[in-house]
Short mmCIF file of C-alpha atoms in Angstrom, two decimals:
data_model
loop_
_atom_site.label_atom_id
_atom_site.label_comp_id
_atom_site.label_asym_id
_atom_site.label_seq_id
_atom_site.Cartn_x
_atom_site.Cartn_y
_atom_site.Cartn_z
CA MET A 172 -22.17 -31.83 -7.34
CA LEU A 173 -24.60 -29.62 -4.99
CA ASP A 174 -27.99 -28.53 -6.42
CA LEU A 175 -29.69 -26.10 -4.40
CA ALA A 176 -32.18 -24.81 -7.19
CA ALA A 177 -35.77 -23.72 -6.48
CA ASN A 178 -34.90 -23.22 -2.81
CA ARG A 179 -36.10 -19.42 -2.48
CA LEU A 180 -32.66 -18.50 -1.42
CA THR A 181 -32.15 -15.10 -1.27
CA GLU A 182 -28.76 -14.84 0.31
CA LEU A 183 -26.02 -17.71 1.10
CA PRO A 184 -25.01 -18.39 4.59
CA PRO A 185 -21.93 -17.23 5.99
CA GLY A 186 -18.96 -19.41 5.47
CA PHE A 187 -20.64 -20.98 3.03
CA GLY A 188 -17.74 -21.66 0.59
CA THR A 189 -15.61 -23.17 3.46
CA ALA A 190 -17.40 -26.21 3.20
CA LEU A 191 -17.16 -27.11 -0.02
CA VAL A 192 -14.45 -29.14 -0.59
CA ASN A 193 -13.22 -30.50 -4.15
CA LEU A 194 -16.89 -29.16 -5.46
CA ARG A 195 -16.90 -29.51 -8.88
CA ALA A 196 -20.66 -28.38 -9.85
CA LEU A 197 -22.38 -25.90 -7.86
CA ARG A 198 -26.26 -25.15 -9.28
CA LEU A 199 -27.88 -22.23 -7.64
CA GLY A 200 -29.85 -21.46 -10.78
CA GLY A 201 -33.39 -22.46 -11.81
CA PRO A 202 -35.75 -23.60 -12.63
CA ALA A 203 -36.28 -21.76 -15.99
CA PRO A 204 -39.53 -20.08 -16.82
CA GLY A 205 -42.79 -22.04 -17.74
CA ASP A 206 -41.69 -24.77 -15.03
CA GLY A 207 -44.54 -25.49 -12.30
CA SER A 208 -41.87 -24.92 -9.67
CA TYR A 209 -40.47 -21.17 -10.93
CA GLY A 210 -42.00 -19.64 -8.30
CA CYS A 211 -39.95 -21.47 -5.59
CA ARG A 212 -36.67 -20.02 -7.47
CA ASN A 213 -33.78 -18.67 -5.87
CA ARG A 214 -33.34 -14.55 -5.72
CA LEU A 215 -29.74 -14.31 -4.81
CA THR A 216 -28.64 -10.47 -5.47
CA CYS A 217 -24.86 -11.53 -4.90
CA LEU A 218 -22.41 -14.33 -5.17
CA PRO A 219 -19.86 -13.69 -2.51
CA ALA A 220 -16.16 -13.36 -3.77
CA SER A 221 -15.66 -15.84 -0.69
CA VAL A 222 -17.23 -18.66 -2.37
CA VAL A 223 -15.60 -18.28 -5.86
CA ALA A 224 -12.22 -18.25 -3.75
CA ALA A 225 -13.05 -21.49 -2.08
CA LEU A 226 -13.89 -23.41 -5.47
CA ALA A 227 -11.21 -21.90 -7.69
CA LEU A 228 -9.25 -25.01 -7.96
CA THR A 229 -11.89 -27.27 -8.31
CA LEU A 230 -15.26 -25.82 -9.89
CA GLU A 231 -16.11 -26.66 -13.34
CA GLU A 232 -19.84 -25.91 -13.51
CA LEU A 233 -21.64 -22.70 -12.02
CA SER A 234 -25.13 -22.41 -12.83
CA LEU A 235 -26.50 -19.01 -11.67
CA HIS A 236 -29.61 -18.53 -13.77
CA ASP A 237 -32.52 -16.93 -13.24
CA ASN A 238 -31.60 -15.15 -10.12
CA GLU A 239 -31.30 -11.33 -9.22
CA LEU A 240 -27.99 -10.80 -9.88
CA GLN A 241 -26.71 -7.53 -11.30
CA GLY A 242 -22.82 -8.07 -10.80
CA LEU A 243 -20.44 -10.87 -10.18
CA PRO A 244 -16.92 -11.19 -8.65
CA THR A 245 -13.92 -11.76 -10.97
CA LEU A 246 -14.02 -15.54 -12.15
CA ASP A 247 -10.71 -15.77 -14.20
CA ALA A 248 -9.08 -17.86 -11.10
CA CYS A 249 -11.16 -20.54 -11.65
CA ARG A 250 -9.25 -22.66 -13.99
CA GLN A 251 -11.35 -25.41 -14.54
CA LEU A 252 -14.40 -23.84 -14.90
CA LYS A 253 -15.98 -25.08 -18.20
CA GLN A 254 -19.53 -24.15 -18.00
CA LEU A 255 -21.25 -20.96 -16.59
CA ARG A 256 -24.96 -20.27 -16.99
CA LEU A 257 -26.17 -16.42 -16.26
CA ASP A 258 -29.54 -16.73 -18.18
CA ARG A 259 -32.23 -13.94 -16.93
CA ASN A 260 -30.13 -11.90 -14.47
CA PRO A 261 -30.28 -8.31 -14.29
CA LEU A 262 -26.63 -8.10 -15.22
CA ARG A 263 -24.86 -4.68 -15.75
CA GLY A 264 -21.53 -6.03 -16.83
CA LEU A 265 -19.63 -8.93 -16.82
CA PRO A 266 -16.29 -9.81 -14.68
CA SER A 267 -13.15 -11.52 -16.19
CA LEU A 268 -13.41 -14.88 -17.12
CA PRO A 269 -11.36 -17.91 -17.69
CA VAL A 270 -10.07 -19.23 -20.80
CA SER A 271 -11.28 -22.47 -20.14
CA LEU A 272 -15.16 -21.72 -20.44
CA GLU A 273 -16.61 -23.83 -23.04
CA VAL A 274 -20.33 -23.16 -22.47
CA LEU A 275 -21.53 -19.68 -21.61
CA HIS A 276 -24.98 -18.76 -21.61
CA LEU A 277 -26.73 -15.09 -21.66
CA GLU A 278 -29.86 -15.26 -22.72
CA GLY A 279 -32.12 -12.61 -21.25
CA CYS A 280 -29.28 -10.69 -19.79
CA PRO A 281 -29.37 -6.52 -20.42
CA LEU A 282 -26.25 -7.04 -21.91
CA PRO A 283 -25.12 -5.78 -25.52
CA GLY A 284 -24.52 -7.66 -28.43
CA SER A 285 -26.38 -9.86 -30.97
CA ARG A 286 -25.25 -11.92 -34.01
CA ASP A 287 -25.19 -9.22 -36.17
CA GLN A 288 -23.37 -6.91 -33.78
CA PRO A 289 -21.03 -9.37 -32.20
CA HIS A 290 -18.51 -6.47 -31.51
CA ALA A 291 -21.14 -5.00 -28.97
CA LEU A 292 -20.79 -8.00 -26.71
CA PRO A 293 -18.63 -7.56 -23.22
CA ALA A 294 -15.18 -6.76 -23.74
CA THR A 295 -14.59 -10.14 -21.37
CA VAL A 296 -16.55 -12.32 -23.81
CA LEU A 297 -14.66 -10.90 -27.05
CA ALA A 298 -11.34 -11.66 -24.96
CA LEU A 299 -12.19 -15.80 -25.24
CA ALA A 300 -12.61 -15.46 -28.93
CA PRO A 301 -8.73 -16.10 -29.99
CA ALA A 302 -8.49 -18.99 -27.43
CA GLY A 303 -11.51 -20.62 -30.03
CA GLY A 304 -12.34 -22.60 -26.86
CA LEU A 305 -16.38 -21.51 -26.82
CA LEU A 306 -18.38 -24.63 -27.95
CA ASP A 307 -21.98 -22.94 -27.08
CA LEU A 308 -22.29 -19.31 -26.34
CA GLN A 309 -25.84 -18.14 -25.94
CA LEU A 310 -26.05 -14.33 -26.95
CA PRO A 311 -28.37 -12.05 -24.69
CA THR A 312 -30.88 -11.92 -27.64
CA GLY A 313 -30.81 -15.92 -27.33
CA GLU A 314 -29.01 -17.20 -30.54
CA HIS A 315 -26.32 -19.74 -29.98
CA VAL A 316 -23.05 -19.25 -31.65
CA GLY A 317 -19.96 -21.67 -31.12
CA THR A 318 -17.81 -24.06 -32.47
CA PHE A 319 -20.48 -26.74 -31.59
CA PHE A 320 -22.78 -25.07 -33.88
CA GLY A 321 -20.18 -24.31 -36.82
CA GLU A 322 -20.00 -20.79 -35.93
CA PRO A 323 -17.14 -19.92 -33.81
CA LEU A 324 -17.08 -16.24 -32.12
CA SER A 325 -14.08 -15.37 -33.76
CA GLY A 326 -15.09 -16.09 -37.14
CA LEU A 327 -18.64 -14.48 -36.46
CA LEU A 328 -16.24 -11.38 -35.45
CA ARG A 329 -14.47 -11.68 -39.03
CA GLN A 330 -18.02 -11.74 -41.39
CA HIS A 331 -19.24 -8.77 -39.39
CA PRO A 332 -16.52 -6.36 -39.04
CA GLU A 333 -16.65 -3.55 -36.50
CA GLN A 334 -18.42 -0.54 -37.79
CA ARG A 335 -16.43 2.37 -37.14
CA THR A 336 -18.85 5.07 -36.72
CA GLU A 337 -17.77 8.64 -36.95
CA PRO A 338 -17.65 10.56 -33.87
CA GLU A 339 -21.01 12.62 -33.07
CA PRO A 340 -20.51 15.98 -33.68
CA GLU A 341 -20.39 18.20 -30.43
CA PRO A 342 -23.61 19.28 -29.48
CA GLU A 343 -23.84 23.00 -29.95
CA PRO A 344 -23.85 24.94 -26.54
CA GLU A 345 -27.15 25.93 -25.45
CA PRO A 346 -27.34 29.74 -25.51
CA GLU A 347 -27.15 31.29 -22.19
CA PRO A 348 -29.82 32.26 -20.68
CA GLU A 349 -30.87 36.02 -20.92
CA PRO A 350 -29.61 38.03 -18.13
CA MET A 351 -32.92 39.78 -17.58
CA ALA A 352 -36.54 39.28 -18.85
CA VAL A 353 -38.78 41.95 -19.51
CA HIS A 354 -42.55 41.52 -20.35
CA LEU A 355 -44.94 44.14 -21.78
CA TRP A 356 -48.46 42.92 -20.33
CA GLU A 357 -51.14 44.60 -22.57
CA PRO A 358 -54.25 42.25 -22.03
CA ARG A 359 -56.44 43.85 -24.78
CA THR A 360 -54.10 42.96 -27.36
CA HIS A 361 -52.42 39.68 -25.89
CA ARG A 362 -52.71 36.68 -28.21
CA TRP A 363 -53.89 33.65 -26.23
CA ARG A 364 -52.62 30.46 -27.35
CA VAL A 365 -54.04 26.84 -27.17
CA GLY A 366 -51.85 25.03 -24.28
CA GLU A 367 -50.97 28.17 -22.64
CA ARG A 368 -50.98 28.09 -18.90
CA VAL A 369 -52.99 30.36 -16.95
CA CYS A 370 -54.28 31.67 -13.89
CA VAL A 371 -57.77 32.42 -13.23
CA LEU A 372 -58.72 35.06 -11.04
CA PRO A 373 -61.31 34.65 -8.81
CA LYS A 374 -64.87 36.82 -9.39
CA ARG A 375 -65.06 37.78 -5.32
CA SER A 376 -62.17 39.60 -4.04
CA ALA A 377 -62.02 38.06 -1.24
CA GLU A 378 -61.46 34.82 -2.06
CA HIS A 379 -57.36 33.97 -1.82
CA ALA A 380 -57.28 30.95 -4.13
CA VAL A 381 -56.01 31.94 -7.66
CA PRO A 382 -56.50 28.66 -9.35
CA SER A 383 -54.37 27.85 -12.75
CA GLY A 384 -54.74 25.43 -15.61
CA GLU A 385 -54.57 25.12 -19.34
CA LEU A 386 -56.40 26.99 -22.29
CA VAL A 387 -57.96 24.08 -24.41
CA SER A 388 -59.77 26.52 -27.20
CA LEU A 389 -60.36 30.11 -27.91
CA PRO A 390 -63.15 32.02 -28.56
CA ALA A 391 -65.05 31.92 -32.22
CA GLU A 392 -66.12 35.70 -31.83
CA GLU A 393 -64.35 38.19 -29.63
CA GLY A 394 -65.35 39.07 -26.19
CA SER A 395 -66.61 35.21 -25.71
CA PRO A 396 -65.20 33.39 -22.88
CA LEU A 397 -62.10 31.15 -23.61
CA THR A 398 -62.08 27.55 -22.20
CA VAL A 399 -60.06 26.52 -19.64
CA ARG A 400 -59.22 23.05 -18.06
CA LEU A 401 -58.40 23.69 -14.16
CA ASP A 402 -55.39 21.55 -12.91
CA ASP A 403 -58.06 20.34 -9.82
CA ALA A 404 -61.07 20.18 -12.11
CA GLU A 405 -62.06 17.39 -14.53
CA ALA A 406 -64.63 19.32 -16.59
CA PRO A 407 -63.66 22.74 -18.49
CA LEU A 408 -64.59 25.95 -17.61
CA GLY A 409 -65.60 29.29 -19.71
CA VAL A 410 -63.61 32.19 -18.64
CA LEU A 411 -63.46 35.89 -19.97
CA ALA A 412 -60.27 36.93 -20.89
CA SER A 413 -60.28 39.76 -18.20
CA ARG A 414 -60.20 36.89 -15.59
CA LEU A 415 -56.83 35.52 -16.89
CA VAL A 416 -53.16 35.97 -16.36
CA PRO A 417 -50.73 34.07 -18.33
CA CYS A 418 -48.41 32.17 -15.89
CA GLY A 419 -45.78 32.89 -18.00
CA LEU A 420 -45.46 36.37 -16.85
CA ARG A 421 -43.50 35.09 -13.62
CA SER A 422 -42.25 31.67 -14.73
CA ASP A 423 -40.45 33.34 -17.67
CA ALA A 424 -39.36 36.65 -16.08
CA ALA A 425 -38.38 34.73 -12.53
CA ALA A 426 -36.27 32.22 -14.60
CA SER A 427 -34.00 34.34 -15.92
CA ASP A 428 -30.10 34.32 -14.76
CA SER A 429 -30.02 33.54 -10.81
CA GLY A 430 -28.48 36.72 -10.15
CA SER A 431 -31.08 39.11 -12.00
CA SER A 432 -34.59 40.07 -11.75
CA GLY A 433 -37.49 39.94 -14.32
CA LEU A 434 -39.73 43.01 -14.89
CA VAL A 435 -43.54 42.73 -15.81
CA VAL A 436 -44.53 46.48 -17.28
CA THR A 437 -48.01 47.66 -17.56
CA ALA A 438 -49.54 51.12 -18.19
CA GLU A 439 -53.19 51.18 -16.14
CA THR A 440 -53.97 50.54 -12.73
CA GLY A 441 -56.61 48.07 -13.06
CA ASP A 442 -54.00 46.09 -14.98
CA LEU A 443 -51.40 46.28 -12.41
CA ARG A 444 -53.94 45.02 -9.77
CA ARG A 445 -54.84 42.16 -11.96
CA LEU A 446 -51.17 41.12 -12.46
CA CYS A 447 -50.84 41.60 -8.74
CA ARG A 448 -53.68 39.03 -7.96
CA GLY A 449 -52.44 36.43 -10.57
CA LEU A 450 -48.83 36.87 -9.55
CA THR A 451 -48.48 36.61 -6.02
CA ARG A 452 -47.92 33.35 -4.33
CA PRO A 453 -48.37 31.89 -1.24
CA GLY A 454 -45.42 32.60 1.09
CA ASP A 455 -44.36 35.53 -1.12
CA ARG A 456 -42.35 38.45 0.58
CA VAL A 457 -43.69 41.64 -1.32
CA LEU A 458 -42.49 45.35 -1.18
CA GLU A 459 -44.85 47.86 -2.63
CA VAL A 460 -43.16 51.03 -3.63
CA GLY A 461 -46.07 53.69 -4.01
CA CYS A 462 -48.73 52.04 -2.08
CA SER A 463 -50.83 55.55 -1.82
CA THR A 464 -53.89 54.59 0.04
CA GLY A 465 -53.44 50.83 0.09
CA CYS A 466 -55.91 49.61 -2.43
CA CYS A 467 -53.55 47.71 -4.50
CA THR A 468 -51.83 46.64 -1.13
CA ARG A 469 -54.98 44.99 -0.33
CA VAL A 470 -55.54 43.30 -3.36
CA ILE A 471 -51.89 41.99 -2.66
CA CYS A 472 -52.77 40.66 0.71
CA ARG A 473 -55.85 38.75 -0.52
CA SER A 474 -53.79 36.95 -3.14
CA GLY A 475 -51.68 33.78 -2.36
CA PRO A 476 -51.54 34.55 0.23
CA PRO A 477 -48.07 35.92 0.90
CA ALA A 478 -46.18 35.81 4.17
CA LEU A 479 -45.28 39.81 4.19
CA VAL A 480 -46.33 42.77 2.65
CA VAL A 481 -44.52 46.26 3.33
CA GLY A 482 -45.63 49.03 1.54
CA VAL A 483 -44.18 52.55 1.25
CA ASP A 484 -45.39 55.72 0.23
CA THR A 485 -44.10 59.51 0.36
CA ALA A 486 -47.55 61.16 1.36
CA PHE A 487 -48.43 60.99 5.33
CA GLU A 488 -51.90 60.98 4.67
CA CYS A 489 -51.77 58.12 2.19
CA VAL A 490 -49.78 56.30 4.68
CA SER A 491 -52.40 56.92 7.20
CA ALA A 492 -55.17 55.88 4.72
CA ALA A 493 -53.47 52.75 4.17
CA ARG A 494 -53.08 51.65 7.56
CA GLU A 495 -56.94 52.33 8.26
CA LEU A 496 -58.04 50.20 5.30
CA LEU A 497 -55.76 46.94 5.76
CA ALA A 498 -57.42 45.05 8.39
CA PRO A 499 -55.92 42.07 10.31
CA GLU A 500 -58.11 39.63 8.43
CA ASP A 501 -56.06 40.27 5.55
CA HIS A 502 -54.33 37.08 6.66
CA CYS A 503 -50.57 38.30 6.26
CA GLU A 504 -47.96 40.40 8.23
CA ILE A 505 -48.64 44.02 6.76
CA GLU A 506 -46.25 47.08 7.08
CA ILE A 507 -47.09 50.48 6.05
CA LEU A 508 -44.00 53.18 5.92
CA LYS A 509 -43.30 56.74 4.86
CA LEU A 510 -40.32 56.39 2.58
CA ASP A 511 -39.41 58.70 -0.61
CA ALA A 512 -37.50 56.19 -3.07
CA LEU A 513 -36.59 58.95 -5.24
CA VAL A 514 -34.98 61.43 -2.71
CA ASP A 515 -33.49 58.53 -0.62
CA PRO A 516 -32.61 55.70 -2.89
CA GLY A 517 -30.08 54.41 -0.10
CA ALA A 518 -33.32 54.19 2.39
CA LEU A 519 -34.93 51.89 -0.26
CA GLN A 520 -32.36 49.51 -0.64
CA THR A 521 -31.77 49.29 2.90
CA LEU A 522 -35.55 48.44 3.26
CA ALA A 523 -35.00 45.70 0.70
CA GLU A 524 -32.36 44.14 2.66
CA ARG A 525 -34.59 43.93 5.56
CA VAL A 526 -37.65 42.59 3.75
CA ARG A 527 -35.84 40.43 1.09
CA PRO A 528 -38.39 40.40 -1.16
CA THR A 529 -39.63 37.81 -3.80
CA LEU A 530 -41.87 39.98 -5.30
CA ALA A 531 -41.66 43.96 -5.57
CA VAL A 532 -44.66 46.18 -7.01
CA VAL A 533 -43.66 49.80 -8.40
CA ASP A 534 -46.12 52.52 -8.91
CA VAL A 535 -44.67 56.05 -8.27
CA GLY A 536 -47.10 57.77 -10.51
CA GLY A 537 -48.75 56.49 -13.83
CA ASP A 538 -47.24 59.23 -16.00
CA ARG A 539 -43.91 59.86 -13.80
CA ALA A 540 -41.00 60.88 -15.62
CA LEU A 541 -39.13 57.85 -16.99
CA PRO A 542 -35.78 58.68 -15.43
CA GLU A 543 -37.36 58.67 -12.04
CA VAL A 544 -39.33 55.40 -12.78
CA VAL A 545 -35.90 53.59 -13.77
CA SER A 546 -33.95 55.17 -10.85
CA VAL A 547 -36.48 53.39 -8.48
CA ILE A 548 -36.45 50.04 -10.20
CA ASP A 549 -32.71 50.32 -10.35
CA GLY A 550 -32.39 50.65 -6.38
CA LEU A 551 -34.32 47.60 -6.11
CA LEU A 552 -31.85 45.87 -9.07
CA GLN A 553 -28.83 46.96 -6.77
CA ALA A 554 -30.14 45.74 -3.28
CA GLU A 555 -27.94 42.48 -2.66
CA HIS A 556 -31.52 40.66 -1.73
CA ARG A 557 -32.99 41.86 -4.87
CA PRO A 558 -36.73 40.56 -5.95
CA LYS A 559 -36.82 37.67 -8.58
CA LEU A 560 -39.75 39.67 -10.06
CA ILE A 561 -40.86 43.35 -10.18
CA VAL A 562 -44.09 44.43 -11.59
CA VAL A 563 -44.41 47.85 -12.28
CA LYS A 564 -47.37 50.21 -13.60
CA SER A 565 -45.63 53.23 -15.35
CA GLU A 566 -47.25 54.65 -18.58
CA THR A 567 -43.68 56.25 -19.79
CA LEU A 568 -42.02 52.95 -19.13
CA ALA A 569 -44.73 51.12 -20.91
CA ALA A 570 -44.37 53.13 -24.02
CA ALA A 571 -40.67 52.54 -24.20
CA ALA A 572 -41.26 49.05 -24.01
CA SER A 573 -43.84 48.98 -26.80
CA SER A 574 -41.57 50.53 -29.43
CA GLN A 575 -39.03 47.51 -28.46
CA PRO A 576 -39.10 44.38 -30.67
CA ARG A 577 -41.03 41.73 -29.02
CA ASP A 578 -41.92 38.05 -28.95
CA GLY A 579 -45.54 38.20 -28.15
CA SER A 580 -45.24 40.04 -24.40
CA ARG A 581 -41.92 39.48 -24.21
CA VAL A 582 -39.14 42.56 -25.02
CA ARG A 583 -36.24 41.48 -27.34
CA ALA A 584 -32.59 41.63 -25.80
CA ALA A 585 -34.11 43.08 -22.79
CA ALA A 586 -30.78 43.85 -20.98
CA GLU A 587 -29.27 46.12 -23.51
CA TRP A 588 -32.68 47.94 -23.81
CA TRP A 589 -32.94 48.41 -20.06
CA ALA A 590 -29.46 49.39 -19.89
CA ALA A 591 -29.91 52.20 -22.60
CA GLN A 592 -32.75 53.69 -20.81
CA PRO A 593 -32.31 57.37 -19.12
CA ARG A 594 -31.46 57.50 -15.66
CA THR A 595 -31.52 60.38 -13.02
CA ALA A 596 -28.94 61.65 -10.71
CA GLU A 597 -30.15 61.44 -6.80
CA ARG A 598 -32.09 64.49 -6.17
CA PRO A 599 -31.30 66.75 -3.10
CA ARG A 600 -34.49 67.05 -0.76
CA GLU A 601 -36.99 69.22 -2.19
CA ASP A 602 -38.37 72.61 -1.38
CA MET A 603 -41.68 73.24 -0.70
CA LYS A 604 -41.87 74.58 -4.11
CA LEU A 605 -41.10 71.08 -5.72
CA ARG A 606 -42.76 69.10 -3.48
CA SER A 607 -44.96 66.43 -4.76
CA PRO A 608 -48.94 67.43 -4.49
CA LEU A 609 -49.89 64.76 -2.31
CA LYS A 610 -47.21 65.71 0.40
CA TRP A 611 -49.47 68.39 0.88
CA PRO A 612 -52.28 67.33 3.42
CA LYS A 613 -55.73 67.27 2.10
CA ARG A 614 -57.76 71.01 2.69
CA ARG A 615 -60.94 72.16 1.98
CA VAL A 616 -62.96 75.72 2.31
CA ASP A 617 -65.31 73.96 4.96
CA ASP A 618 -66.91 70.87 5.93
CA ASN A 619 -69.45 71.06 3.27
CA SER A 620 -66.94 71.72 0.55
CA PRO A 621 -65.25 69.18 -1.67
CA TRP A 622 -61.70 68.62 -1.09
CA ILE A 623 -59.32 70.98 -3.09
CA CYS A 624 -57.29 69.35 -5.88
CA ARG A 625 -53.71 69.24 -5.08
CA PHE A 626 -52.74 68.16 -8.58
CA HIS A 627 -54.20 71.26 -10.12
CA ASN A 628 -52.73 73.67 -7.51
CA PHE A 629 -49.41 72.12 -7.24
CA ASP A 630 -48.18 70.54 -10.54
CA ALA A 631 -47.88 73.58 -12.85
CA LYS A 632 -46.70 71.29 -15.65
CA ARG A 633 -49.62 68.74 -15.88
CA GLY A 634 -52.31 69.59 -13.26
CA CYS A 635 -55.02 67.16 -13.10
CA LYS A 636 -55.29 64.39 -15.59
CA ARG A 637 -59.11 63.53 -14.80
CA HIS A 638 -59.74 67.48 -15.03
CA ARG A 639 -58.14 68.03 -18.45
CA SER A 640 -58.98 65.14 -19.84
CA GLY A 641 -62.69 65.84 -18.89
CA GLY A 642 -62.86 63.03 -17.12
CA GLY A 643 -65.36 64.58 -14.06
CA CYS A 644 -63.01 65.05 -11.09
CA GLU A 645 -65.00 65.66 -8.24
CA LEU A 646 -62.39 68.21 -6.51
CA ASP A 647 -62.22 71.54 -6.45
CA HIS A 648 -60.50 73.05 -8.98
CA ASP A 649 -61.48 76.90 -8.46
CA THR A 650 -60.01 77.19 -5.06
CA CYS A 651 -56.53 78.29 -4.24
CA TYR A 652 -54.90 75.90 -1.53
CA LEU A 653 -52.93 78.25 0.18
CA CYS A 654 -55.27 81.30 0.36
CA LEU A 655 -58.35 79.65 -0.25
CA GLU A 656 -59.41 82.26 -2.68
CA LYS A 657 -61.01 81.66 -6.25
CA GLY A 658 -59.58 82.19 -9.24
CA HIS A 659 -56.01 80.55 -9.44
CA ALA A 660 -53.92 77.60 -8.50
CA ALA A 661 -51.66 77.41 -5.74
CA HIS A 662 -48.63 77.84 -7.73
CA GLU A 663 -49.58 80.84 -9.50
CA CYS A 664 -50.42 82.26 -5.62
CA LYS A 665 -47.96 85.33 -4.17
CA SER A 666 -47.83 83.42 -0.82
CA PHE A 667 -46.07 80.28 -2.69
CA SER A 668 -42.74 80.93 -1.78
#
C-alpha cells in the first residue's frame, strides 16, 4: 500500500506509475472535511493514464476523494479493482468501470442520480447493476445502497421504474425581426413609462456629454419634472420631459435586421435637433442631407461627439453660411458640400459610400412633398454602406406615419408601410423657373432695407409659410426680387421667363 494523502500534491511526478510494482492499494485522497489536516489535502486535477496502465493487473483499492478531478482515464482494464473512492471531486462524468468493483463512493460529486431517481445515475454505474457485485454504492446525494445494505442497485432500479417522459414540444420559432423599424417622435404626446431608458439633454448646448439613465417615477401633475436615476449617479434627478429622449428610439430602430435601417420621423425643427442631440453617439459618422445654414449641424457636432459630420445643401449661400458657423472647436471633422439629392440621387449614394454613415439626418424642407422626401431616403437605403439609423424631419412623412397603427411610437408593419409610400422618378435638372427659392442668392433694395423673401417671390404655390400664417416674418414681402419694383412677386414678374 502507498498512502500519499495530505501531501498538498497538485500533480504526480513523471514516471510515477513505473515505480509501483505489484502495488495493491494507492491512496491519494483525503483527509475528509472536518479533519484538522484538511488544509494539507492533495489537489490533483488529473490521474495520468500511465499510472492506471502500470497498476492494471494488481490494483485493488484506489482512493482519490477530496481532490480537484474533473475526469478520469478508463478503468475497466483494472480487473482486480474492488474499492474506488471519488467523493467530493468536481467530476463531469465517469469512465468505464470494471465489473469487479465492490465499493464505489460518489458523495458530493456533481453527478445525477439519487435513491428516488436511480435511472439518472451515469451509464457506467448502471452497467454494474446486472453483475450484482456492488456491496456499497454511495450515491452523489450521500445515501448508501448495495447488497451490504440489503438494497442492491438492480432491486432499486426495479422499485423505481424509469419515468418515460413525453418529449418536450419543440419551441415555437422566434418571430423573425422586422426588416425595418420606424418610430414617429411626438414628444408632447409620448407616454413615458417607469423603467424606460432615457437620454438626458444637458441644459447648456456647449456640453458634449449626454448622460443616460432610467425613469423611476412619473410626475403627479402634467408639466412637472420626471424622476431619473442616471447611470453614473446615486441620487435620482428631477428632469423636465423636454430634456428627455428615449434611448429606445435608437436601440430599437437600429436593432432591426442587420441589412436594413431604422427611421425616426418628426415634424418639428426643434424636435429634430433634440433627437440629434440625444441619439448621436461618440464616434458616429453622420451624413446630414439638407444642412441649411448649419444650425442643426452644430448641434450634431456638439453631441457625442461624432468622428465625422458631412452636411450637404442645394444653396450656395447656405453652404457658405454653414462653413462660417461651424468652427474647429466643435471637436469633430466637418465637411459642408453643395449637392442636390433630388436632382442627382446618384451623387448622394456616391457620397454615402465615401462617408459610410452610421447616422443620417434628413431635412429637405419641412413641408416638402412626400414623394420627394421618400426618394431622398431611398437614396440612402440603396447605398451599399447604408446608415443604421435615419432621423427625418418632414411634416408630410410624419402625417403619413401618424395615420398608421402604432405601438407607442413604433409604426406597425413598417416595411410594408414604407414600400407603399409614393415615389417620384428622377427629375431633370430644373430650369430657372422651377428652381428652389433658396438657390437664388440673398437680395435687398439697399443696405438699409430688409432682405427680400425668396419663398414669397418664387414659391407660387405655397409662398412664405411664416407670412401666410401671420407668424411675423421680418423679410420684405412687398418688393419683387427680380425688378425690385413693389406690388408683385418674382413669379408674377414679366422679366421671369
